[in-house]
Amino acid sequence: MSNTATAGNTTNSLNTDANITMLNNYFRLFDASRTDDRAMKDLLSLFTQDAEIVSNGSSRTGFEVVVKTIYEYNKDIKHMWDAWVLQPDGSYRTNWVVCGQAIDGTVFTKAGIDIMRLNEEGKIMYMKNVQTTEDAYKEYNS
């Protein structure tokens, strides 16, 4: 009985470690994808085709349009984030900040929380972006 429990916990721990590694890669690939086609392809492969993306009170299906819209408005961005934490509901959560330079040359910083849910294959099927910076990303609401 003890061996079964240990084996199960080891498997869950390995899955959690793999999921956290993938989620860390999400931010790294996001930042690189502006100028690197391979990074964009790898970034998009982290998501299911029908992933639900929730931000600023609206929901969209699919991540590609989100990342491409962000890069329409920005010359460069760089994320920093806390450790991803597995939540009791099975989702993962982290605090993040981003600094960047908009297309018009102005610089900015923004902060928020990302909540991700993964499917059985370890792909992102749900992403909620909770802004903690007032009026963050209002330019993308059109």
PDB file of C-alpha atoms in Angstrom:
ATOM      1  CA  MET A   1       0.000   0.000   0.000  1.00  0.00           C
ATOM      2  CA  SER A   2       2.806   2.391   0.842  1.00  0.00           C
ATOM      3  CA  ASN A   3       4.550   1.650  -2.468  1.00  0.00           C
ATOM      4  CA  THR A   4       1.412   2.447  -4.435  1.00  0.00           C
ATOM      5  CA  ALA A   5       0.937   5.744  -2.651  1.00  0.00           C
ATOM      6  CA  THR A   6       4.588   6.654  -3.143  1.00  0.00           C
ATOM      7  CA  ALA A   7       4.464   5.714  -6.810  1.00  0.00           C
ATOM      8  CA  GLY A   8       1.339   7.815  -7.281  1.00  0.00           C
ATOM      9  CA  ASN A   9       2.860  10.810  -5.525  1.00  0.00           C
ATOM     10  CA  THR A  10       6.050  10.464  -7.555  1.00  0.00           C
ATOM     11  CA  THR A  11       4.039  10.416 -10.784  1.00  0.00           C
ATOM     12  CA  ASN A  12       2.029  13.460  -9.702  1.00  0.00           C
ATOM     13  CA  SER A  13       5.215  15.240  -8.668  1.00  0.00           C
ATOM     14  CA  LEU A  14       6.843  14.468 -12.030  1.00  0.00           C
ATOM     15  CA  ASN A  15       3.753  15.717 -13.868  1.00  0.00           C
ATOM     16  CA  THR A  16       3.700  18.862 -11.748  1.00  0.00           C
ATOM     17  CA  ASP A  17       7.427  19.470 -12.382  1.00  0.00           C
ATOM     18  CA  ALA A  18       6.940  18.971 -16.134  1.00  0.00           C
ATOM     19  CA  ASN A  19       3.926  21.298 -16.122  1.00  0.00           C
ATOM     20  CA  ILE A  20       5.824  24.003 -14.247  1.00  0.00           C
ATOM     21  CA  THR A  21       8.760  23.701 -16.656  1.00  0.00           C
ATOM     22  CA  MET A  22       6.345  24.104 -19.572  1.00  0.00           C
ATOM     23  CA  LEU A  23       4.690  27.117 -17.937  1.00  0.00           C
ATOM     24  CA  ASN A  24       8.082  28.761 -17.379  1.00  0.00           C
ATOM     25  CA  ASN A  25       8.829  28.132 -21.057  1.00  0.00           C
ATOM     26  CA  TYR A  26       5.560  29.904 -21.909  1.00  0.00           C
ATOM     27  CA  PHE A  27       6.966  33.233 -20.678  1.00  0.00           C
ATOM     28  CA  ARG A  28      10.400  32.653 -22.257  1.00  0.00           C
ATOM     29  CA  LEU A  29       8.875  31.732 -25.608  1.00  0.00           C
ATOM     30  CA  PHE A  30       6.378  34.598 -25.441  1.00  0.00           C
ATOM     31  CA  ASP A  31       9.206  37.118 -25.124  1.00  0.00           C
ATOM     32  CA  ALA A  32      11.266  35.487 -27.900  1.00  0.00           C
ATOM     33  CA  SER A  33       8.365  34.934 -30.310  1.00  0.00           C
ATOM     34  CA  ARG A  34       8.257  38.551 -31.470  1.00  0.00           C
ATOM     35  CA  THR A  35      11.376  38.058 -33.580  1.00  0.00           C
ATOM     36  CA  ASP A  36      11.866  34.283 -33.688  1.00  0.00           C
ATOM     37  CA  ASP A  37       9.504  32.214 -35.849  1.00  0.00           C
ATOM     38  CA  ARG A  38      10.604  28.974 -34.173  1.00  0.00           C
ATOM     39  CA  ALA A  39       9.826  30.438 -30.737  1.00  0.00           C
ATOM     40  CA  MET A  40       6.378  31.475 -32.018  1.00  0.00           C
ATOM     41  CA  LYS A  41       5.720  27.966 -33.314  1.00  0.00           C
ATOM     42  CA  ASP A  42       6.895  26.460 -30.008  1.00  0.00           C
ATOM     43  CA  LEU A  43       4.795  28.964 -28.028  1.00  0.00           C
ATOM     44  CA  LEU A  44       1.640  28.156 -29.969  1.00  0.00           C
ATOM     45  CA  SER A  45       2.286  24.413 -29.515  1.00  0.00           C
ATOM     46  CA  LEU A  46       1.879  24.852 -25.738  1.00  0.00           C
ATOM     47  CA  PHE A  47      -1.834  25.632 -26.229  1.00  0.00           C
ATOM     48  CA  THR A  48      -4.774  23.562 -27.391  1.00  0.00           C
ATOM     49  CA  GLN A  49      -6.354  24.906 -30.588  1.00  0.00           C
ATOM     50  CA  ASP A  50      -9.508  25.835 -28.689  1.00  0.00           C
ATOM     51  CA  ALA A  51      -7.829  27.228 -25.558  1.00  0.00           C
ATOM     52  CA  GLU A  52      -9.996  29.732 -23.722  1.00  0.00           C
ATOM     53  CA  ILE A  53      -8.135  32.994 -23.097  1.00  0.00           C
ATOM     54  CA  VAL A  54      -9.740  35.333 -20.554  1.00  0.00           C
ATOM     55  CA  SER A  55      -8.509  38.894 -20.100  1.00  0.00           C
ATOM     56  CA  ASN A  56     -10.127  42.207 -19.192  1.00  0.00           C
ATOM     57  CA  GLY A  57     -13.514  40.565 -18.724  1.00  0.00           C
ATOM     58  CA  SER A  58     -13.636  39.081 -22.203  1.00  0.00           C
ATOM     59  CA  SER A  59     -13.052  35.543 -23.416  1.00  0.00           C
ATOM     60  CA  ARG A  60     -11.516  34.443 -26.712  1.00  0.00           C
ATOM     61  CA  THR A  61     -10.841  31.071 -28.254  1.00  0.00           C
ATOM     62  CA  GLY A  62      -7.272  30.376 -29.333  1.00  0.00           C
ATOM     63  CA  PHE A  63      -4.019  31.986 -28.272  1.00  0.00           C
ATOM     64  CA  GLU A  64      -2.450  32.935 -31.625  1.00  0.00           C
ATOM     65  CA  VAL A  65      -4.580  36.029 -32.185  1.00  0.00           C
ATOM     66  CA  VAL A  66      -3.786  37.228 -28.643  1.00  0.00           C
ATOM     67  CA  VAL A  67      -0.011  37.082 -28.980  1.00  0.00           C
ATOM     68  CA  LYS A  68      -0.030  38.555 -32.485  1.00  0.00           C
ATOM     69  CA  THR A  69      -2.264  41.436 -31.337  1.00  0.00           C
ATOM     70  CA  ILE A  70       0.093  42.211 -28.460  1.00  0.00           C
ATOM     71  CA  TYR A  71       3.021  42.363 -30.878  1.00  0.00           C
ATOM     72  CA  GLU A  72       1.091  44.678 -33.211  1.00  0.00           C
ATOM     73  CA  TYR A  73       1.189  47.266 -30.418  1.00  0.00           C
ATOM     74  CA  ASN A  74       4.665  46.628 -29.011  1.00  0.00           C
ATOM     75  CA  LYS A  75       8.251  46.712 -30.301  1.00  0.00           C
ATOM     76  CA  ASP A  76       9.572  44.619 -27.422  1.00  0.00           C
ATOM     77  CA  ILE A  77       8.490  43.082 -24.117  1.00  0.00           C
ATOM     78  CA  LYS A  78      10.156  41.206 -21.292  1.00  0.00           C
ATOM     79  CA  HIS A  79       8.391  39.194 -18.572  1.00  0.00           C
ATOM     80  CA  MET A  80       9.525  38.305 -15.070  1.00  0.00           C
ATOM     81  CA  TRP A  81       7.447  35.999 -12.891  1.00  0.00           C
ATOM     82  CA  ASP A  82       7.193  34.263  -9.537  1.00  0.00           C
ATOM     83  CA  ALA A  83       7.211  30.497  -9.225  1.00  0.00           C
ATOM     84  CA  TRP A  84       4.111  28.783 -10.604  1.00  0.00           C
ATOM     85  CA  VAL A  85       2.020  27.330  -7.777  1.00  0.00           C
ATOM     86  CA  LEU A  86      -0.332  24.385  -8.180  1.00  0.00           C
ATOM     87  CA  GLN A  87      -3.751  25.364  -6.817  1.00  0.00           C
ATOM     88  CA  PRO A  88      -6.243  23.077  -5.028  1.00  0.00           C
ATOM     89  CA  ASP A  89      -8.479  23.128  -8.147  1.00  0.00           C
ATOM     90  CA  GLY A  90      -5.623  21.771 -10.323  1.00  0.00           C
ATOM     91  CA  SER A  91      -4.825  25.083 -12.022  1.00  0.00           C
ATOM     92  CA  TYR A  92      -1.466  26.848 -11.827  1.00  0.00           C
ATOM     93  CA  ARG A  93      -1.006  30.460 -10.767  1.00  0.00           C
ATOM     94  CA  THR A  94       1.812  33.014 -10.845  1.00  0.00           C
ATOM     95  CA  ASN A  95       2.350  36.730 -10.381  1.00  0.00           C
ATOM     96  CA  TRP A  96       4.131  38.474 -13.236  1.00  0.00           C
ATOM     97  CA  VAL A  97       5.385  41.839 -14.404  1.00  0.00           C
ATOM     98  CA  VAL A  98       6.213  42.946 -17.899  1.00  0.00           C
ATOM     99  CA  CYS A  99       8.194  45.873 -19.198  1.00  0.00           C
ATOM    100  CA  GLY A 100       8.174  46.889 -22.792  1.00  0.00           C
ATOM    101  CA  GLN A 101       8.332  49.452 -25.495  1.00  0.00           C
ATOM    102  CA  ALA A 102       5.200  50.289 -27.455  1.00  0.00           C
ATOM    103  CA  ILE A 103       5.203  50.822 -31.223  1.00  0.00           C
ATOM    104  CA  ASP A 104       5.182  54.597 -30.639  1.00  0.00           C
ATOM    105  CA  GLY A 105       8.434  54.322 -28.643  1.00  0.00           C
ATOM    106  CA  THR A 106       6.992  54.858 -25.169  1.00  0.00           C
ATOM    107  CA  VAL A 107       8.047  52.458 -22.430  1.00  0.00           C
ATOM    108  CA  PHE A 108       5.716  50.808 -19.934  1.00  0.00           C
ATOM    109  CA  THR A 109       5.443  48.366 -17.063  1.00  0.00           C
ATOM    110  CA  LYS A 110       2.421  46.280 -16.148  1.00  0.00           C
ATOM    111  CA  ALA A 111       1.699  43.644 -13.525  1.00  0.00           C
ATOM    112  CA  GLY A 112      -0.768  40.835 -13.139  1.00  0.00           C
ATOM    113  CA  ILE A 113      -1.589  37.256 -12.309  1.00  0.00           C
ATOM    114  CA  ASP A 114      -1.848  34.357 -14.764  1.00  0.00           C
ATOM    115  CA  ILE A 115      -3.989  31.333 -14.028  1.00  0.00           C
ATOM    116  CA  MET A 116      -3.527  28.337 -16.333  1.00  0.00           C
ATOM    117  CA  ARG A 117      -5.393  25.048 -16.632  1.00  0.00           C
ATOM    118  CA  LEU A 118      -3.834  22.187 -18.541  1.00  0.00           C
ATOM    119  CA  ASN A 119      -5.360  19.175 -20.256  1.00  0.00           C
ATOM    120  CA  GLU A 120      -4.204  15.581 -19.731  1.00  0.00           C
ATOM    121  CA  GLU A 121      -1.476  16.021 -22.365  1.00  0.00           C
ATOM    122  CA  GLY A 122      -0.037  19.005 -20.501  1.00  0.00           C
ATOM    123  CA  LYS A 123      -1.241  21.632 -22.987  1.00  0.00           C
ATOM    124  CA  ILE A 124      -2.746  24.920 -21.888  1.00  0.00           C
ATOM    125  CA  MET A 125      -6.506  24.785 -22.390  1.00  0.00           C
ATOM    126  CA  TYR A 126      -7.401  27.816 -20.255  1.00  0.00           C
ATOM    127  CA  MET A 127      -5.518  30.996 -19.453  1.00  0.00           C
ATOM    128  CA  LYS A 128      -6.847  33.816 -17.318  1.00  0.00           C
ATOM    129  CA  ASN A 129      -4.853  37.018 -17.263  1.00  0.00           C
ATOM    130  CA  VAL A 130      -5.808  39.172 -14.267  1.00  0.00           C
ATOM    131  CA  GLN A 131      -4.452  42.698 -14.508  1.00  0.00           C
ATOM    132  CA  THR A 132      -3.259  44.352 -11.326  1.00  0.00           C
ATOM    133  CA  THR A 133      -2.088  47.498 -13.140  1.00  0.00           C
ATOM    134  CA  GLU A 134      -4.890  50.029 -13.527  1.00  0.00           C
ATOM    135  CA  ASP A 135      -6.107  50.372 -17.140  1.00  0.00           C
ATOM    136  CA  ALA A 136      -3.655  47.728 -18.318  1.00  0.00           C
ATOM    137  CA  TYR A 137      -4.125  46.603 -21.926  1.00  0.00           C
ATOM    138  CA  LYS A 138      -7.126  48.833 -22.560  1.00  0.00           C
ATOM    139  CA  GLU A 139      -5.743  49.393 -26.074  1.00  0.00           C
ATOM    140  CA  TYR A 140      -6.379  45.728 -26.952  1.00  0.00           C
ATOM    141  CA  ASN A 141     -10.086  45.780 -26.082  1.00  0.00           C
ATOM    142  CA  SER A 142     -11.255  46.841 -29.538  1.00  0.00           C
TER     143      SER A 142
END
